[in-house]
Every structure is written in C-alpha cells, then in structure tokens.
Amino acid sequence: MQKESKAEYIERLFASIAPRYDLLNSILSFNCHKGWRRFAANHCGLQPDDRALDVCAGTLDFAIELAKVVGRNGSVTAVDFCRPMLEVGKRKLAKRGIGNVAVMEADAESLPLETDSFRAATIGFALRNVSSVEKTLAEMARVVTPGGRVVCLELAQPRGRLLRAIYGLYSNRFLPFIGSAVNGKREPYEYLPASIASFISREDLAAIMEKVGLTDIAIYDLTGGTATVHVGTKK
C-alpha cells in the first residue's frame, strides 16, 4: 500500500476477488454472514415503502436484505466504488428479479446524494477498508433523515481470551490458506485478518458515531463477538 493510496489498494484488491467473493464469504464465515446481515437489517428501523442506502455495497447482499424489509414499493440505493463487485451484484439482481435496488458507482466519503433522503444507511464489513471512518460515517449521517438510523456491521476481535486465541489461529493461518486454495490469491486473505486486528475498538467506533451527530448508540456482539453491529440514530 506504500506506492498507492488505500482507496486504490482496496479497489484493486476487491476487483481481483469479485468473481468468487460470495463463495468465499460463505466458506470463511461458516455461512454466518447471512444471519449477521439479517440481524443488522432488522435493526435499521425500516418499514415497508421506506428508502434505504447501503454504502460500500460490494456484491449487494446487504442491499438485497434491505430490499426485503422495505418491500416492492420501497427502494434501496447501493453505492460502491469497485465496479467489478457491483457487476457481480447486478447479475444477482437480474437473476432474482429484484427491481427495487438502484446501483451507483461512487465514493463512500463523498456521496452524490441529497441530505435527509433515506430512512436508514448501512455499511457491512467495509468500515475497515475506507480511508476515513469519520468521513464515511458523517456522510451516512448526512443523508439519513432526522430520527433515521445508521447501522454498521463489521468483523471484530472476540472479547473472550480463549475464543480470541482460536479466532487468531484460524484467521492468520487457515483463512489465507483456504482463500488461496479457492481463489488462487493469498494477498486479500492476509489483508483481512490484519485489517480486523488493526481496526478501532467497539467503543472508539461508537464515539465516532456520536461525534458525527448520532445518538443512542447500541452495540451488539454476534457469534461470540466475531462480528458486531453498531446502531445510531440521527438527531
């Protein structure tokens, strides 16, 4: 990453694994990622016919989950700057006949969207990858209506010492091996555990959410704390 910006590095990294991203997500999370997204979507405070935004939408799994919640007459806008990931997601929408998800290629830190225009904004497994957590959350808070929610789903370090040791062994030894075997690329799956280990704490993330104007921050640990959901409400 020394010769390129973090944004350029992340875009290149995810473009390289886009075709098998979904398969590896299921394998490496033991299929838990689907339940994690459902949990997060159910904490967005969304109702049928609402408008929702998914930032760093990738292959659109989170956006599809939100689309189920808002229903056919609601709408979801999915934003990401990595075109190959979005292309995989678009094929998924077409195959499933989902018509209420609009896809937009844009930067999470400078959203080309109107202020106070969505009932909820989400981001899944991606805050570790942005250049500025604060700018990303500030933009998400900006586009949400007063009383609306910002919901962050992220991978995390388990709280318990034993589980943390087991998780560290799995993520640092086995995860890169499996990723390389399935995808033929080791670098993305070495980056993943390193990015989790170096990411800010649950409490620091909650503090940043408050700093950008969100209140009533709730933190939920999932699957032993290997994933967390942060929920904040716009004043």
Short mmCIF file of C-alpha atoms in Angstrom, two decimals:
data_model
loop_
_atom_site.label_atom_id
_atom_site.label_comp_id
_atom_site.label_asym_id
_atom_site.label_seq_id
_atom_site.Cartn_x
_atom_site.Cartn_y
_atom_site.Cartn_z
CA MET A 1 0.00 0.00 0.00
CA GLN A 2 3.01 2.32 0.18
CA LYS A 3 3.02 3.07 -3.58
CA GLU A 4 -0.73 3.58 -3.88
CA SER A 5 -3.46 5.15 -1.77
CA LYS A 6 -5.58 2.98 0.50
CA ALA A 7 -8.58 3.55 -1.77
CA GLU A 8 -6.63 2.39 -4.83
CA TYR A 9 -5.30 -0.64 -2.97
CA ILE A 10 -8.76 -1.67 -1.73
CA GLU A 11 -10.33 -1.23 -5.16
CA ARG A 12 -7.64 -3.36 -6.77
CA LEU A 13 -7.85 -5.98 -4.05
CA PHE A 14 -11.61 -6.45 -4.27
CA ALA A 15 -11.68 -6.27 -8.04
CA SER A 16 -9.30 -9.23 -8.08
CA ILE A 17 -11.57 -11.44 -5.95
CA ALA A 18 -15.00 -10.25 -7.11
CA PRO A 19 -15.98 -13.41 -9.07
CA ARG A 20 -15.58 -15.68 -6.03
CA TYR A 21 -16.22 -13.18 -3.26
CA ASP A 22 -19.63 -14.58 -2.31
CA LEU A 23 -18.46 -18.20 -2.28
CA LEU A 24 -15.52 -17.41 -0.05
CA ASN A 25 -17.67 -15.30 2.27
CA SER A 26 -19.82 -18.34 2.93
CA ILE A 27 -16.89 -20.71 3.36
CA LEU A 28 -14.79 -18.46 5.59
CA SER A 29 -17.66 -17.32 7.83
CA PHE A 30 -19.19 -20.80 8.02
CA ASN A 31 -22.24 -19.18 6.38
CA CYS A 32 -22.76 -16.90 9.40
CA HIS A 33 -22.58 -13.73 7.28
CA LYS A 34 -26.15 -14.20 6.08
CA GLY A 35 -27.57 -14.23 9.60
CA TRP A 36 -25.41 -11.27 10.57
CA ARG A 37 -26.86 -9.21 7.70
CA ARG A 38 -30.41 -10.19 8.59
CA PHE A 39 -29.81 -9.10 12.19
CA ALA A 40 -28.38 -5.76 11.07
CA ALA A 41 -31.18 -5.15 8.56
CA ASN A 42 -33.77 -5.83 11.25
CA HIS A 43 -32.18 -3.14 13.45
CA CYS A 44 -32.44 -0.40 10.82
CA GLY A 45 -35.89 0.71 11.95
CA LEU A 46 -37.18 0.36 8.39
CA GLN A 47 -40.82 -0.05 7.40
CA PRO A 48 -42.38 -1.12 4.10
CA ASP A 49 -42.15 1.64 1.47
CA ASP A 50 -39.10 3.28 3.12
CA ARG A 51 -35.91 4.35 1.33
CA ALA A 52 -32.61 2.81 2.45
CA LEU A 53 -28.97 3.26 1.49
CA ASP A 54 -26.21 0.65 1.55
CA VAL A 55 -22.68 2.07 1.40
CA CYS A 56 -19.69 0.03 0.18
CA ALA A 57 -22.33 -2.34 -1.14
CA GLY A 58 -19.97 -4.80 -2.85
CA THR A 59 -21.90 -7.67 -4.42
CA LEU A 60 -25.17 -6.30 -2.99
CA ASP A 61 -26.03 -8.95 -0.39
CA PHE A 62 -26.79 -6.31 2.26
CA ALA A 63 -28.79 -4.22 -0.25
CA ILE A 64 -30.85 -7.30 -1.14
CA GLU A 65 -31.56 -7.92 2.54
CA LEU A 66 -32.72 -4.31 2.92
CA ALA A 67 -34.89 -4.66 -0.18
CA LYS A 68 -36.78 -7.48 1.53
CA VAL A 69 -37.51 -5.22 4.50
CA VAL A 70 -38.74 -2.16 2.56
CA GLY A 71 -40.75 -4.27 0.14
CA ARG A 72 -41.61 -3.79 -3.50
CA ASN A 73 -42.81 -0.22 -3.06
CA GLY A 74 -39.74 0.78 -1.07
CA SER A 75 -36.32 1.40 -2.56
CA VAL A 76 -32.66 0.73 -1.81
CA THR A 77 -29.69 2.62 -3.24
CA ALA A 78 -26.46 0.63 -3.28
CA VAL A 79 -23.17 2.55 -3.55
CA ASP A 80 -19.64 1.23 -4.12
CA PHE A 81 -16.55 2.39 -5.98
CA CYS A 82 -15.44 -1.08 -7.15
CA ARG A 83 -17.15 -1.76 -10.46
CA PRO A 84 -16.31 -5.50 -10.69
CA MET A 85 -18.01 -6.11 -7.33
CA LEU A 86 -21.09 -4.16 -8.41
CA GLU A 87 -21.24 -6.07 -11.70
CA VAL A 88 -21.46 -9.34 -9.76
CA GLY A 89 -24.25 -7.80 -7.69
CA LYS A 90 -26.16 -6.57 -10.76
CA ARG A 91 -26.19 -10.08 -12.19
CA LYS A 92 -27.57 -11.28 -8.86
CA LEU A 93 -30.39 -8.70 -9.01
CA ALA A 94 -31.29 -9.71 -12.56
CA LYS A 95 -31.27 -13.43 -11.74
CA ARG A 96 -33.56 -12.93 -8.73
CA GLY A 97 -35.84 -10.42 -10.42
CA ILE A 98 -35.19 -7.70 -7.83
CA GLY A 99 -36.25 -4.34 -9.19
CA ASN A 100 -36.14 -2.00 -6.19
CA VAL A 101 -32.34 -1.75 -5.82
CA ALA A 102 -30.60 1.09 -7.67
CA VAL A 103 -26.84 0.67 -8.12
CA MET A 104 -24.47 3.64 -8.09
CA GLU A 105 -20.71 3.79 -8.54
CA ALA A 106 -19.45 6.38 -6.04
CA ASP A 107 -17.11 7.04 -3.12
CA ALA A 108 -18.47 6.44 0.40
CA GLU A 109 -16.65 9.53 1.68
CA SER A 110 -18.35 11.86 -0.81
CA LEU A 111 -21.83 10.58 -1.55
CA PRO A 112 -23.58 12.27 -4.52
CA LEU A 113 -26.88 12.06 -2.64
CA GLU A 114 -29.26 14.58 -1.09
CA THR A 115 -29.22 15.37 2.62
CA ASP A 116 -32.03 13.84 4.73
CA SER A 117 -33.15 11.50 1.95
CA PHE A 118 -33.00 7.97 3.44
CA ARG A 119 -34.65 6.36 6.44
CA ALA A 120 -31.55 4.27 7.14
CA ALA A 121 -27.98 3.92 5.91
CA THR A 122 -25.93 0.75 6.33
CA ILE A 123 -22.39 -0.43 5.77
CA GLY A 124 -21.32 -4.06 6.02
CA PHE A 125 -17.80 -5.40 6.52
CA ALA A 126 -16.29 -2.27 4.97
CA LEU A 127 -15.50 0.41 7.55
CA ARG A 128 -12.07 -1.20 7.93
CA ASN A 129 -11.47 -0.52 4.26
CA VAL A 130 -12.30 3.17 3.95
CA SER A 131 -9.67 5.90 4.13
CA SER A 132 -11.57 7.81 6.82
CA VAL A 133 -14.08 6.17 9.15
CA GLU A 134 -15.23 9.58 10.37
CA LYS A 135 -15.86 11.00 6.87
CA THR A 136 -17.75 7.88 5.83
CA LEU A 137 -19.97 7.92 8.91
CA ALA A 138 -20.51 11.69 8.59
CA GLU A 139 -21.73 11.21 5.02
CA MET A 140 -24.02 8.37 6.06
CA ALA A 141 -25.44 10.50 8.86
CA ARG A 142 -25.90 13.45 6.50
CA VAL A 143 -28.11 11.57 4.03
CA VAL A 144 -30.29 9.96 6.71
CA THR A 145 -33.47 11.73 7.81
CA PRO A 146 -33.73 13.00 11.41
CA GLY A 147 -34.79 10.04 13.52
CA GLY A 148 -33.34 7.64 10.96
CA ARG A 149 -30.61 5.13 11.72
CA VAL A 150 -27.03 4.45 10.68
CA VAL A 151 -26.13 0.77 11.06
CA CYS A 152 -22.60 -0.63 10.84
CA LEU A 153 -21.95 -4.37 10.56
CA GLU A 154 -18.28 -5.23 10.98
CA LEU A 155 -15.96 -8.12 11.70
CA ALA A 156 -14.29 -7.87 15.08
CA GLN A 157 -11.95 -9.41 17.60
CA PRO A 158 -13.84 -11.69 20.05
CA ARG A 159 -13.88 -10.40 23.63
CA GLY A 160 -13.06 -13.70 25.38
CA ARG A 161 -9.37 -14.63 25.66
CA LEU A 162 -9.80 -18.28 24.60
CA LEU A 163 -12.07 -17.51 21.66
CA ARG A 164 -9.77 -14.69 20.61
CA ALA A 165 -6.82 -17.10 20.53
CA ILE A 166 -8.76 -19.65 18.47
CA TYR A 167 -10.01 -16.93 16.14
CA GLY A 168 -6.49 -15.57 15.72
CA LEU A 169 -5.17 -19.00 14.77
CA TYR A 170 -7.97 -19.51 12.25
CA SER A 171 -7.77 -16.05 10.67
CA ASN A 172 -3.97 -15.86 10.46
CA ARG A 173 -3.15 -19.46 9.50
CA PHE A 174 -6.14 -21.18 7.93
CA LEU A 175 -8.01 -18.29 6.31
CA PRO A 176 -5.19 -17.27 3.92
CA PHE A 177 -4.64 -20.94 3.01
CA ILE A 178 -8.33 -21.52 2.21
CA GLY A 179 -8.61 -18.24 0.30
CA SER A 180 -5.56 -19.07 -1.77
CA ALA A 181 -6.81 -22.59 -2.48
CA VAL A 182 -10.26 -21.46 -3.63
CA ASN A 183 -9.42 -18.16 -5.29
CA GLY A 184 -5.77 -18.60 -6.20
CA LYS A 185 -4.92 -15.34 -4.40
CA ARG A 186 -3.38 -15.14 -0.94
CA GLU A 187 -2.97 -11.37 -0.51
CA PRO A 188 -6.65 -10.49 0.08
CA TYR A 189 -6.94 -13.12 2.81
CA GLU A 190 -3.79 -11.94 4.54
CA TYR A 191 -5.15 -8.38 4.43
CA LEU A 192 -8.45 -9.44 6.05
CA PRO A 193 -7.13 -10.59 9.48
CA ALA A 194 -4.59 -7.77 9.54
CA SER A 195 -7.34 -5.20 8.94
CA ILE A 196 -9.51 -6.69 11.71
CA ALA A 197 -6.62 -6.70 14.19
CA SER A 198 -5.71 -3.08 13.45
CA PHE A 199 -9.25 -1.67 13.37
CA ILE A 200 -10.52 0.65 16.09
CA SER A 201 -12.31 -0.75 19.15
CA ARG A 202 -16.07 -1.06 19.51
CA GLU A 203 -16.03 1.84 21.95
CA ASP A 204 -13.96 4.09 19.67
CA LEU A 205 -16.34 3.40 16.78
CA ALA A 206 -19.29 4.31 18.98
CA ALA A 207 -17.51 7.56 19.94
CA ILE A 208 -17.02 8.50 16.27
CA MET A 209 -20.70 7.81 15.58
CA GLU A 210 -21.59 10.23 18.36
CA LYS A 211 -19.12 12.79 17.02
CA VAL A 212 -20.86 12.88 13.62
CA GLY A 213 -24.25 13.53 15.20
CA LEU A 214 -25.68 10.13 16.05
CA THR A 215 -27.23 9.31 19.41
CA ASP A 216 -28.46 6.32 21.40
CA ILE A 217 -25.58 4.16 20.14
CA ALA A 218 -26.24 0.45 20.67
CA ILE A 219 -23.58 -2.24 20.21
CA TYR A 220 -24.43 -5.89 19.57
CA ASP A 221 -21.89 -8.71 19.56
CA LEU A 222 -22.70 -11.63 17.25
CA THR A 223 -21.28 -15.17 17.21
CA GLY A 224 -19.02 -14.70 20.20
CA GLY A 225 -18.02 -11.21 19.15
CA THR A 226 -16.55 -12.22 15.78
CA ALA A 227 -18.94 -9.67 14.30
CA THR A 228 -20.50 -6.52 15.75
CA VAL A 229 -23.42 -4.32 14.86
CA HIS A 230 -23.41 -0.63 15.84
CA VAL A 231 -26.71 1.27 15.60
CA GLY A 232 -27.02 5.03 15.92
CA THR A 233 -29.96 7.41 15.46
CA LYS A 234 -29.71 10.81 13.77
CA LYS A 235 -30.76 13.72 16.00
#
